[in-house]
């Protein structure tokens, strides 16, 4: 599966979950380049801030 089709699939899944009332945060909605350059410490801090 190509990266663009994975992105499209992930967006559809996220929207479907949101439609069911789930809170979904896609990486690309928060960090550029799907967070490829985000260090672990920043991920952890971000996750703790959102909980």
JSON list of C-alpha atoms in Angstrom, two decimals:
[
{"chain": "A", "resi": 1, "resn": "UNK", "atom": "CA", "xyz": [0.00, 0.00, 0.00]},
{"chain": "A", "resi": 2, "resn": "UNK", "atom": "CA", "xyz": [1.44, 3.40, -0.91]},
{"chain": "A", "resi": 3, "resn": "UNK", "atom": "CA", "xyz": [1.90, 6.12, 1.68]},
{"chain": "A", "resi": 4, "resn": "UNK", "atom": "CA", "xyz": [-0.78, 8.28, 0.03]},
{"chain": "A", "resi": 5, "resn": "UNK", "atom": "CA", "xyz": [-3.35, 5.45, 0.13]},
{"chain": "A", "resi": 6, "resn": "UNK", "atom": "CA", "xyz": [-2.43, 4.76, 3.78]},
{"chain": "A", "resi": 7, "resn": "UNK", "atom": "CA", "xyz": [-3.01, 8.44, 4.56]},
{"chain": "A", "resi": 8, "resn": "UNK", "atom": "CA", "xyz": [-6.37, 8.36, 2.80]},
{"chain": "A", "resi": 9, "resn": "UNK", "atom": "CA", "xyz": [-7.35, 5.16, 4.62]},
{"chain": "A", "resi": 10, "resn": "UNK", "atom": "CA", "xyz": [-6.27, 6.61, 7.99]},
{"chain": "A", "resi": 11, "resn": "UNK", "atom": "CA", "xyz": [-8.28, 9.78, 7.36]},
{"chain": "A", "resi": 12, "resn": "UNK", "atom": "CA", "xyz": [-11.40, 7.71, 6.56]},
{"chain": "A", "resi": 13, "resn": "UNK", "atom": "CA", "xyz": [-10.94, 5.58, 9.67]},
{"chain": "A", "resi": 14, "resn": "UNK", "atom": "CA", "xyz": [-10.42, 8.67, 11.85]},
{"chain": "A", "resi": 15, "resn": "UNK", "atom": "CA", "xyz": [-13.54, 10.34, 10.45]},
{"chain": "A", "resi": 16, "resn": "UNK", "atom": "CA", "xyz": [-15.58, 7.17, 10.97]},
{"chain": "A", "resi": 17, "resn": "UNK", "atom": "CA", "xyz": [-14.45, 6.94, 14.59]},
{"chain": "A", "resi": 18, "resn": "UNK", "atom": "CA", "xyz": [-15.22, 10.63, 15.12]},
{"chain": "A", "resi": 19, "resn": "UNK", "atom": "CA", "xyz": [-18.70, 10.06, 13.68]},
{"chain": "A", "resi": 20, "resn": "UNK", "atom": "CA", "xyz": [-19.19, 7.39, 16.35]},
{"chain": "A", "resi": 21, "resn": "UNK", "atom": "CA", "xyz": [-18.28, 9.86, 19.07]},
{"chain": "A", "resi": 22, "resn": "UNK", "atom": "CA", "xyz": [-14.62, 8.96, 19.55]},
{"chain": "A", "resi": 23, "resn": "UNK", "atom": "CA", "xyz": [-11.96, 11.63, 19.99]},
{"chain": "A", "resi": 24, "resn": "UNK", "atom": "CA", "xyz": [-9.26, 11.00, 17.40]},
{"chain": "A", "resi": 25, "resn": "UNK", "atom": "CA", "xyz": [-6.03, 12.98, 17.08]},
{"chain": "A", "resi": 26, "resn": "UNK", "atom": "CA", "xyz": [-4.11, 12.23, 13.91]},
{"chain": "A", "resi": 27, "resn": "UNK", "atom": "CA", "xyz": [-0.39, 12.85, 14.09]},
{"chain": "A", "resi": 28, "resn": "UNK", "atom": "CA", "xyz": [-0.48, 14.99, 10.96]},
{"chain": "A", "resi": 29, "resn": "UNK", "atom": "CA", "xyz": [-3.10, 17.25, 12.56]},
{"chain": "A", "resi": 30, "resn": "UNK", "atom": "CA", "xyz": [-0.60, 18.18, 15.27]},
{"chain": "A", "resi": 31, "resn": "UNK", "atom": "CA", "xyz": [2.93, 17.74, 13.94]},
{"chain": "A", "resi": 32, "resn": "UNK", "atom": "CA", "xyz": [4.33, 18.44, 10.45]},
{"chain": "A", "resi": 33, "resn": "UNK", "atom": "CA", "xyz": [5.57, 15.48, 8.40]},
{"chain": "A", "resi": 34, "resn": "UNK", "atom": "CA", "xyz": [3.55, 13.08, 10.56]},
{"chain": "A", "resi": 35, "resn": "UNK", "atom": "CA", "xyz": [5.91, 13.75, 13.44]},
{"chain": "A", "resi": 36, "resn": "UNK", "atom": "CA", "xyz": [8.96, 12.22, 11.80]},
{"chain": "A", "resi": 37, "resn": "UNK", "atom": "CA", "xyz": [11.27, 14.77, 13.44]},
{"chain": "A", "resi": 38, "resn": "UNK", "atom": "CA", "xyz": [9.58, 14.91, 16.85]},
{"chain": "A", "resi": 39, "resn": "UNK", "atom": "CA", "xyz": [11.69, 13.46, 19.68]},
{"chain": "A", "resi": 40, "resn": "UNK", "atom": "CA", "xyz": [10.14, 10.93, 22.07]},
{"chain": "A", "resi": 41, "resn": "UNK", "atom": "CA", "xyz": [10.16, 13.40, 24.95]},
{"chain": "A", "resi": 42, "resn": "UNK", "atom": "CA", "xyz": [7.98, 15.82, 22.98]},
{"chain": "A", "resi": 43, "resn": "UNK", "atom": "CA", "xyz": [5.55, 13.01, 22.05]},
{"chain": "A", "resi": 44, "resn": "UNK", "atom": "CA", "xyz": [5.25, 12.00, 25.69]},
{"chain": "A", "resi": 45, "resn": "UNK", "atom": "CA", "xyz": [4.72, 15.58, 26.86]},
{"chain": "A", "resi": 46, "resn": "UNK", "atom": "CA", "xyz": [2.10, 16.16, 24.15]},
{"chain": "A", "resi": 47, "resn": "UNK", "atom": "CA", "xyz": [0.25, 12.96, 25.08]},
{"chain": "A", "resi": 48, "resn": "UNK", "atom": "CA", "xyz": [0.24, 13.81, 28.77]},
{"chain": "A", "resi": 49, "resn": "UNK", "atom": "CA", "xyz": [-1.02, 17.33, 28.06]},
{"chain": "A", "resi": 50, "resn": "UNK", "atom": "CA", "xyz": [-3.97, 15.92, 26.08]},
{"chain": "A", "resi": 51, "resn": "UNK", "atom": "CA", "xyz": [-5.08, 13.42, 28.72]}
]
